[in-house]
Coordinates of C-alpha atoms and ligand atoms in Angstrom, one line a residue:
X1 CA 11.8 7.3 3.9
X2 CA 9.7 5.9 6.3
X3 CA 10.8 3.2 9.2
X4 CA 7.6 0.8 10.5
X5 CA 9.4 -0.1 13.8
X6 CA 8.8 -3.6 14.1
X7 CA 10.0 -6.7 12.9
X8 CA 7.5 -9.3 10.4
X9 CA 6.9 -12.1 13.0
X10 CA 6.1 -15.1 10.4
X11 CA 2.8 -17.2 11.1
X12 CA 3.7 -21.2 11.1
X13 CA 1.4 -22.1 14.1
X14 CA -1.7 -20.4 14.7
X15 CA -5.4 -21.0 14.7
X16 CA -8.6 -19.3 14.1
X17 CA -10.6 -16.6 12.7
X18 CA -8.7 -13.3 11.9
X19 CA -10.2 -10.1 10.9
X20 CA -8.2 -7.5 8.7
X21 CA -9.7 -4.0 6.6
X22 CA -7.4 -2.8 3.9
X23 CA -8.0 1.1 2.9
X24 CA -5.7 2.2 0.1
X25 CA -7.8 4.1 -2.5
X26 CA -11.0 4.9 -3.5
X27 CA -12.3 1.1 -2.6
X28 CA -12.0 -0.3 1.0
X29 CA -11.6 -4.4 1.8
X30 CA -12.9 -6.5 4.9
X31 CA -11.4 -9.7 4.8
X32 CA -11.4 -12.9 7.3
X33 CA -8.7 -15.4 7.3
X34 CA -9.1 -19.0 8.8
X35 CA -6.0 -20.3 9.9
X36 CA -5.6 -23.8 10.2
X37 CA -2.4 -24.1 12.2
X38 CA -0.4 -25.6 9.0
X39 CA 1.2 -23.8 6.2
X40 CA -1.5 -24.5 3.8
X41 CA -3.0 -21.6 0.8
X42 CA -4.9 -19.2 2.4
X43 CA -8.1 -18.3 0.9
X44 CA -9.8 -15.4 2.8
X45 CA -12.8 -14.4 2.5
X46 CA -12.6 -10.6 0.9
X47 CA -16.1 -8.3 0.7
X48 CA -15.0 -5.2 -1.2
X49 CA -16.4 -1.9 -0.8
X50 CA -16.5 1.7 -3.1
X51 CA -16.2 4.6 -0.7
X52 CA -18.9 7.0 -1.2
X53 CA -17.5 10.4 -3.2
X54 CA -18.6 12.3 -0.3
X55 CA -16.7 10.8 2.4
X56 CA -13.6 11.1 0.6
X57 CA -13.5 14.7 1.3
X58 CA -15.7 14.7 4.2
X59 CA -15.0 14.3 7.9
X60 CA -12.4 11.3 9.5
X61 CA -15.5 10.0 11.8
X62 CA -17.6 9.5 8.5
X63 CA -15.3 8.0 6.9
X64 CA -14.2 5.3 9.4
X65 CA -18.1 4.8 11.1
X66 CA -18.4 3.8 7.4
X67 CA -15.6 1.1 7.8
X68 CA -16.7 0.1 10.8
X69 CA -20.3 -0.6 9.5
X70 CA -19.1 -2.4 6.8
X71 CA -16.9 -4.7 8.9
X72 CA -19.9 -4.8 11.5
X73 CA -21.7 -6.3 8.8
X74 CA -19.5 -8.6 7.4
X75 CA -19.3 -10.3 10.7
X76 CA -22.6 -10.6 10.9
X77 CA -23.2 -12.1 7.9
X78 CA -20.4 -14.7 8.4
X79 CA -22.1 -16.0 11.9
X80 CA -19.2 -14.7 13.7
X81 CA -20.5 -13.2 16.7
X82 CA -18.3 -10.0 17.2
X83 CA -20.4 -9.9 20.9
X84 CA -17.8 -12.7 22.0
X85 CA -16.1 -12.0 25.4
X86 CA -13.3 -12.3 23.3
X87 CA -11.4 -9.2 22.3
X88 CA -10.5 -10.3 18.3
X89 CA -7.1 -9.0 16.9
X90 CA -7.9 -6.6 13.9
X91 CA -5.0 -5.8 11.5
X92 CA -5.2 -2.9 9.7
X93 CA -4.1 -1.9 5.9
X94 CA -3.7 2.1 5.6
X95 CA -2.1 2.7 2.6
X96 CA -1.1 6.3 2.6
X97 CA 2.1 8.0 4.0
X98 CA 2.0 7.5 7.8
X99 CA 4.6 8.2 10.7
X100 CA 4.7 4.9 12.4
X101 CA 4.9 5.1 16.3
X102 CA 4.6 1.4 17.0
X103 CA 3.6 -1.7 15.5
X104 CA -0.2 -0.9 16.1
X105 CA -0.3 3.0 15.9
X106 CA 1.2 6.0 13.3
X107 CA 0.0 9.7 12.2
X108 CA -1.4 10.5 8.9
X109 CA 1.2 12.7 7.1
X110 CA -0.7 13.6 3.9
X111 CA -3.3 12.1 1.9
X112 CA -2.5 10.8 -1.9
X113 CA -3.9 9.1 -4.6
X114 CA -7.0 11.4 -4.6
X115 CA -7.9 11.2 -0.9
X116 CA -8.6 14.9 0.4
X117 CA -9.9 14.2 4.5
X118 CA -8.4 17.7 5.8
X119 CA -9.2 16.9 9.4
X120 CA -7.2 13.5 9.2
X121 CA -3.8 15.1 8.5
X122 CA -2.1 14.5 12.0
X123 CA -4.0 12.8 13.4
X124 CA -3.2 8.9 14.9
X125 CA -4.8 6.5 12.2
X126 CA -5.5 3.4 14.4
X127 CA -6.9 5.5 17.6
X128 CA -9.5 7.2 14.9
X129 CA -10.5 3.4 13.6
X130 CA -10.7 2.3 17.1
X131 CA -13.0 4.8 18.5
X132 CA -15.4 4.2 15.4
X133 CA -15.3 0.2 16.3
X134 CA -16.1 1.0 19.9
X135 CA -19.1 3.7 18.6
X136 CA -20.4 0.5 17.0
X137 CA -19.8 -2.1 19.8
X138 CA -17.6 -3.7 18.2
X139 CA -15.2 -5.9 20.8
X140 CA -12.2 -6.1 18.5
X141 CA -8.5 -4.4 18.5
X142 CA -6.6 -2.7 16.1
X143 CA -3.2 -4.7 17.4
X144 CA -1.6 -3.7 13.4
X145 CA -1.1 -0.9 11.4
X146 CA 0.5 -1.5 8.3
X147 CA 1.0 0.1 4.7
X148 CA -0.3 -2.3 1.8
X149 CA 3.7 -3.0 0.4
X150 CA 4.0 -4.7 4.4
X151 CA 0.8 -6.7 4.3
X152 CA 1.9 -7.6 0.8
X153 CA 5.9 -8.5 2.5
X154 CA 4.3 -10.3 5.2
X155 CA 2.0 -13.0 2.7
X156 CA 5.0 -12.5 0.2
X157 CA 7.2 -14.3 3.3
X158 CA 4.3 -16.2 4.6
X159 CA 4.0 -18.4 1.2
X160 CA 8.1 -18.2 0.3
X161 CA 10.8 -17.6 2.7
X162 CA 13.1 -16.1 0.1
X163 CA 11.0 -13.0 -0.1
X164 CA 13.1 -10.1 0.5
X165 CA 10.8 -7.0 -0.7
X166 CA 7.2 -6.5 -2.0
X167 CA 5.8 -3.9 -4.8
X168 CA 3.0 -2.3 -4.8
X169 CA 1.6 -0.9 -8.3
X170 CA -2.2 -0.3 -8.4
X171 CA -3.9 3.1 -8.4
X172 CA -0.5 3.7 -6.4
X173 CA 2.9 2.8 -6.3
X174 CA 5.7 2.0 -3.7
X175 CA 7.9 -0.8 -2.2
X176 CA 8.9 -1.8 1.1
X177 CA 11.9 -4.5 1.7
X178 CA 13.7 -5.9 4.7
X179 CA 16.6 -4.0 5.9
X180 CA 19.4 -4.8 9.0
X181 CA 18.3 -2.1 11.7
X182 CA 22.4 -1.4 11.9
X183 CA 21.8 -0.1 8.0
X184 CA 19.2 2.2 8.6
X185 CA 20.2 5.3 9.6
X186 CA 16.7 6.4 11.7
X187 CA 16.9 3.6 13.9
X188 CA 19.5 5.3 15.6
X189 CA 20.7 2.4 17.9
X190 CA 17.2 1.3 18.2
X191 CA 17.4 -2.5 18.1
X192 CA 14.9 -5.4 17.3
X193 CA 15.7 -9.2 18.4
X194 CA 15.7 -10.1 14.4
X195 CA 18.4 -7.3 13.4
X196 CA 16.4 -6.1 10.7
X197 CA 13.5 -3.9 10.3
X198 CA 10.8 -3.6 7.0
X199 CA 11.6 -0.1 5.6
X200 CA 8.5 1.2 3.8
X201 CA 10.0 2.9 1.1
X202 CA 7.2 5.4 -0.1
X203 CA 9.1 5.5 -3.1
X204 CA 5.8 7.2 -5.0
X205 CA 7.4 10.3 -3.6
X206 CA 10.8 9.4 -5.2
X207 CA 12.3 12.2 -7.6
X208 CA 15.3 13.5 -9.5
X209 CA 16.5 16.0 -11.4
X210 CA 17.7 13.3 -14.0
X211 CA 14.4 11.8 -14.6
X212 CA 12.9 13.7 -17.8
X213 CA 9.3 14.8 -17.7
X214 CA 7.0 15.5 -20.6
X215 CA 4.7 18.3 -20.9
X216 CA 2.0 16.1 -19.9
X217 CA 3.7 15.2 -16.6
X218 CA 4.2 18.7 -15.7
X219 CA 0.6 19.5 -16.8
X220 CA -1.1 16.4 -14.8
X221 CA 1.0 17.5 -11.9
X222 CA 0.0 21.4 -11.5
X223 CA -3.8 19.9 -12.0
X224 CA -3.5 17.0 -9.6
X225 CA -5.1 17.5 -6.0
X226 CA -1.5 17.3 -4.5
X227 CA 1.0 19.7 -7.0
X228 CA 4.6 18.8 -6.6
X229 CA 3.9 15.5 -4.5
X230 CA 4.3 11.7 -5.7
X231 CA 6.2 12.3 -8.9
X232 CA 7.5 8.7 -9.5
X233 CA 3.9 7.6 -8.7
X234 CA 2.7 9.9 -11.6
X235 CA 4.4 8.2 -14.0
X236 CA 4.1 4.8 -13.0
X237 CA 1.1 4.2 -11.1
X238 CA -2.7 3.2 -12.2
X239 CA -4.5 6.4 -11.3
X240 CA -2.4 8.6 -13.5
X241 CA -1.7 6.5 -16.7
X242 CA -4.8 6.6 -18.5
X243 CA -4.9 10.4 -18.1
X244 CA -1.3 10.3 -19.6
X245 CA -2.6 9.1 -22.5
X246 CA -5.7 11.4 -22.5
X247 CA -3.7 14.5 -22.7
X248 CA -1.7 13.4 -25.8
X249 CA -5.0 12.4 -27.5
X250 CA -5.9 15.9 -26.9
X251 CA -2.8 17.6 -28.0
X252 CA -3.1 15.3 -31.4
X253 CA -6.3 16.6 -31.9
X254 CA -4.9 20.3 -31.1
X255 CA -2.0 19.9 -33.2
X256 CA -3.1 17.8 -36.1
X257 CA -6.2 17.1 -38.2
X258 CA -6.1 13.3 -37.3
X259 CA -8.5 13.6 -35.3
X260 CA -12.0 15.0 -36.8
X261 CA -13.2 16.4 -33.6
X262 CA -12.7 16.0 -29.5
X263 CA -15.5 16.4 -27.1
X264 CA -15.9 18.3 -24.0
X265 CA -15.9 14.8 -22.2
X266 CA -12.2 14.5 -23.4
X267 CA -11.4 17.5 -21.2
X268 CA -12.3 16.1 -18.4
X269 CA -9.2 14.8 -16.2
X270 CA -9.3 11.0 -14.8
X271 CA -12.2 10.8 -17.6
X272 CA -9.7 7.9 -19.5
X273 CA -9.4 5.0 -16.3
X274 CA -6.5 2.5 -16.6
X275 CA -8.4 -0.7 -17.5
X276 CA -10.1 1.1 -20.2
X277 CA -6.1 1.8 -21.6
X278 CA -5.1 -1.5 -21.1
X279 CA -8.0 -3.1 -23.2
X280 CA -7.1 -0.2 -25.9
X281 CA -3.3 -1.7 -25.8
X282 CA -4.8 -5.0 -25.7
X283 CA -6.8 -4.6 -28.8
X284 CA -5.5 -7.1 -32.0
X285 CA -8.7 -6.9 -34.0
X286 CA -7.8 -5.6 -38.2
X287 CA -10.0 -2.5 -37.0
X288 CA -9.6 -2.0 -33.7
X289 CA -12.9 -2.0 -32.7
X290 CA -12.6 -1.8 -29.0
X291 CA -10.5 1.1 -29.4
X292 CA -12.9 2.7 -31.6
X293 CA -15.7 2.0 -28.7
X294 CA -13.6 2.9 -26.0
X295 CA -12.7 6.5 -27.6
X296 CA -16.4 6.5 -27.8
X297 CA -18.0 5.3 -24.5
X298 CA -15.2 7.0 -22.4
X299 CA -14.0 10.3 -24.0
X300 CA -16.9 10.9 -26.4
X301 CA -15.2 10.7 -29.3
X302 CA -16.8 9.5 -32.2
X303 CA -16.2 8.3 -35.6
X304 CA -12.1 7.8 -35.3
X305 CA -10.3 6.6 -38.2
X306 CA -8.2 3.8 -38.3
X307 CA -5.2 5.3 -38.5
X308 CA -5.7 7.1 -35.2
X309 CA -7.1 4.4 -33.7
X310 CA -3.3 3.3 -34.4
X311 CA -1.8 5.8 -33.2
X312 CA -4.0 5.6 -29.8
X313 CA -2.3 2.3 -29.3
X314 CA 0.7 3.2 -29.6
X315 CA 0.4 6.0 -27.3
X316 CA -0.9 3.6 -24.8
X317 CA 2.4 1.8 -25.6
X318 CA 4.6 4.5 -24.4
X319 CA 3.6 5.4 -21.5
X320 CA 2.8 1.5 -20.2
X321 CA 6.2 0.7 -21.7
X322 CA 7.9 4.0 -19.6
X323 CA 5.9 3.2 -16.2
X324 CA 7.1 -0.7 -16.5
X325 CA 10.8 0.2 -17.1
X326 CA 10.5 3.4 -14.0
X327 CA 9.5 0.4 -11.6
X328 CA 11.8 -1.9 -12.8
X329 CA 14.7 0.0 -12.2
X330 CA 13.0 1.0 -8.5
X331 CA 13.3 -2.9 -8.2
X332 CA 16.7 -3.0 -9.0
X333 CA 17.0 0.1 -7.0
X334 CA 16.1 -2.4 -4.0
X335 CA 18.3 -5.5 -4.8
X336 CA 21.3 -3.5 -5.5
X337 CA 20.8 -1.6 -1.5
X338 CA 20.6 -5.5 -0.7
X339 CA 23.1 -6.8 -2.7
X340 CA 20.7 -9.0 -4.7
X341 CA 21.7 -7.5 -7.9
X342 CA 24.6 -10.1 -8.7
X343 CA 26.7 -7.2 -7.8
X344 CA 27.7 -7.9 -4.3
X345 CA 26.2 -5.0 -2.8
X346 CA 26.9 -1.5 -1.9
X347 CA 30.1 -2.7 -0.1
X348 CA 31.0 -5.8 -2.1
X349 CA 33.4 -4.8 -5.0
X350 CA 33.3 -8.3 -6.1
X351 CA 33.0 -9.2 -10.2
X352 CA 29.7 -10.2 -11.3
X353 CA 30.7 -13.5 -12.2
X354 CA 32.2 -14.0 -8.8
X355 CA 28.9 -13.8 -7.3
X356 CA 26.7 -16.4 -6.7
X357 CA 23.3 -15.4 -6.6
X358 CA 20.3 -16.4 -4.1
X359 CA 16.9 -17.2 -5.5
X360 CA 14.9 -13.7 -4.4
X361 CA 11.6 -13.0 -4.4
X362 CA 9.7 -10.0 -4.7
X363 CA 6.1 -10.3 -4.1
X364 CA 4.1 -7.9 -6.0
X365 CA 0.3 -6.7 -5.8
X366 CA -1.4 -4.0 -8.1
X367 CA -3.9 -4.1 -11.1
X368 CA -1.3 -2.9 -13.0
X369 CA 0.6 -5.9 -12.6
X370 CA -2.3 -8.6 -12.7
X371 CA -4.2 -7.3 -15.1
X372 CA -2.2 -5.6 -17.6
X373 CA -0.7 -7.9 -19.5
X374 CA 1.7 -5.7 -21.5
X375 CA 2.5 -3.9 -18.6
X376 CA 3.8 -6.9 -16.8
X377 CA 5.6 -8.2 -19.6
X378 CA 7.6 -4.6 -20.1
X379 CA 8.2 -4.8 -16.3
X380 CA 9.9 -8.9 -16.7
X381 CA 11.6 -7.4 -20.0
X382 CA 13.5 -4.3 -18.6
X383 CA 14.3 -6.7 -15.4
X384 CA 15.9 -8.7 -17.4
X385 CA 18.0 -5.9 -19.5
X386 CA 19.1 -4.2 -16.5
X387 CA 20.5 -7.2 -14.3
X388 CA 21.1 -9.6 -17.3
X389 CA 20.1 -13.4 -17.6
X390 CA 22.2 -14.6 -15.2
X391 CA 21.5 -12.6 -12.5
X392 CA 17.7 -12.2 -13.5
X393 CA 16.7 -16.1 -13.6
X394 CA 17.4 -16.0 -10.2
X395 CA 14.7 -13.0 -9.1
X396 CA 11.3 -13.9 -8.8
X397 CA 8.3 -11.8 -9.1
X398 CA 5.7 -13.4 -7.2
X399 CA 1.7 -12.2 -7.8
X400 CA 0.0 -12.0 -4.3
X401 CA -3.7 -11.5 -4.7
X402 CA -5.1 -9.5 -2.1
X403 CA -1.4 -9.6 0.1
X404 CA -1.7 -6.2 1.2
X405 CA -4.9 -7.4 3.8
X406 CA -4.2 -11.0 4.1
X407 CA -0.8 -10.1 5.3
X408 CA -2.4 -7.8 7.9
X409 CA -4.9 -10.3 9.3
X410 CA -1.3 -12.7 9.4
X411 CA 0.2 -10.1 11.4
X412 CA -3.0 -9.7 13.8
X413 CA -2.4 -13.4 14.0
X414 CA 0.8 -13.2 15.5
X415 CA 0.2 -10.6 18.0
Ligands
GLC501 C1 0.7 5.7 -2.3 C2 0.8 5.7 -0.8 C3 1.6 4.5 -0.3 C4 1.0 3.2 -0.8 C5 1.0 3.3 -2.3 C6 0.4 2.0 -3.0 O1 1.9 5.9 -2.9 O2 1.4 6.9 -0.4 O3 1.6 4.5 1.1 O4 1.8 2.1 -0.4 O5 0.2 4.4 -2.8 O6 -0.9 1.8 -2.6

């Protein structure tokens, strides 16, 4: 578990233009937020960028000259003149396992999600960005480093005060919540002037013995980039569920005759993306002709019979239905360490009914959340089975669109 040592210092007064990038997978953002010195919506401006296959394996400098050409340009075209004499506060969003030396610095750990920059490894995330801004004249600070679950914390508390804990589940997944520093075993006597500390959880990395894997976890596992790494993430998480589903379509085709034939395109890992899955799931037409399409377009298979096509969806079924239920009980995971679970917490002994529970809010960011429907509703469903009604109308799971850098540029704010 990882400790970012600093406390979330809440925005309520400040003014002007604030600058934030937010790299966490195989896309980058550059966002701006105005802030207008009241507690208003926020509505940043947010450019989005696809990092070029070969800089994902290539060298650190490449990769973050990139960013900073990107941001260079987004400045530009906004008419805000990065030559001001005024050094501008950057926040930063790395979302990737980092050892956090201070509220604006940390070393890279490893890489996930896909992400293979060797030279990285080790090396202090911020300094790297920070020399690449300075190669391109660029007269701004990285005064915040933060993972995407404590950008998504800091809007999450920005909008509503009773936000205890934010989610992350896109192409990745973790959590981070708000923990007393004397409950944290790390901080070792290290205190802040709030008490508490945002622990960034990196529960992607979570495992136990008592959580049963298929053949098709272990398989996707040994063939990931990263063997043995993330195993909650590869069952929950965007980048991994579509190929879920891939390797059991090919394992019908091995074992059965239901489907006629299977292409090499089928082979091919990652060739099945999450969005594709969830418009499969999604699919209520009599002959489910976007599933029919998308076994087609995507995995080259032709000509599937309905009944497959069936059985495709409820594959797709499954696993969304297992990945919601694994991050719901991380959830609960949370509320219980905080005694928001309606039991009294891990020292409170007191009956359920005896408790009075406080509204809490988790803020939450992630395709998988927004735009899988049946995902989300699996995730509210299994929220609601595990910490029953009474307990469960009083958490909320609050959607933050694009948290995880607007929370960042917050946090530049208060610098
Ligand atoms: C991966 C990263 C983690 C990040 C998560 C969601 O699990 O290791 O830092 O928060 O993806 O993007």
């Amino acid at each position: 578990m990882l400790v970012n040592k600093y406390i979330i210092f809440f925005i309520r007064s400040e003014k002007g233009t604030f600058y934030a990038l937010d790299l966490g997978d195989t896309n980058f953002r550059v966002l701006r937020v105005e802030l207008g010195g009241q507690r208003s919506s926020l509505h940043p401006d947010v450019e989005q960028h696809p990092i070029p296959n070969l800089l994902m394996s290539g060298r650190s400098e490449d990769l973050f000259d990139f960013i900073a050409s990107s941001l260079h340009q987004f400045i530009e075209k906004g008419n805000d003149s990065e030559q001001s004499p005024i050094t501008k506060e950057l926040g930063f969003t790395f979302s990737f396992p980092v050892n956090q030396t201070s509220v604006s610095s940390g070393i890279l750990i490893k890489w996930t999600k896909g992400l293979a920059i060797k030279d990285m490894v080790g090396k202090e995330v911020a300094g790297s960005l920070q020399q690449a801004l300075a190669r391109k004249g660029l007269n701004m600070q990285v005064t915040v480093l933060v993972n995407d679950t404590v950008g998504t914390l800091a809007l999450g508390h920005y909008h509503d005060a009773d936000t205890v804990a934010a989610v992350i589940i896109g192409t990745g997944t973790n959590a981070c919540y708000w923990e007393r520093t004397d409950a944290i075993i790390k901080c070792q006597g290290r205190l802040t002037t709030s008490g508490g500390m945002v622990v960034n959880m990196e529960w992607g990395n979570f495992w136990s013995a008592h959580l049963p894997r298929t053949s098709y976890d272990i398989e996707l596992d040994a063939e990931s980039p990263n063997p043995n790494d993330q195993g909650f993430e590869k069952m929950i998480s965007g980048m991994y569920l579509g190929d879920i589903v891939r390797r059991v379509i090919l394992r019908m085709w091995e074992e059965s005759d239901i489907f006629v034939s299977v292409s090499s395109k089928s082979s091919m890992p990652f060739a099945l993306r999450m969005p594709s899955m969830a418009a499969m799931h999604a699919d209520d037409s009599p002959e489910l002709t976007e599933v029919a399409r998308i076994l087609k377009d995507d995995l080259d298979i032709p000509d599937v019979p309905l009944k497959a096509r069936k059985l495709v969806v409820k594959v797709c079924d499954v696993v969304t239905c297992r990945a919601a239920r694994l991050a719901a009980a991380g959830i609960v995971g949370i509320l219980k360490k905080i005694g928001r679970d309606g039991s009294g917490g891990i020292t409170g002994g007191r009956s359920r009914s005896d408790i009075k529970m406080r509204r809490t809010v988790v803020a939450v960011e992630g395709s998988l959340f927004t735009q899988y429907t049946m995902f989300r509703e699996y995730l509210q469903g299994a929220l609601h089975e595990i910490l029953g009604e009474d307990v469960a109308r009083h958490v909320i799971l609050m959607d933050t669109e694009d948290g995880s850098g607007t929370g960042a540029a917050l946090l530049a704010a208060s610098y």
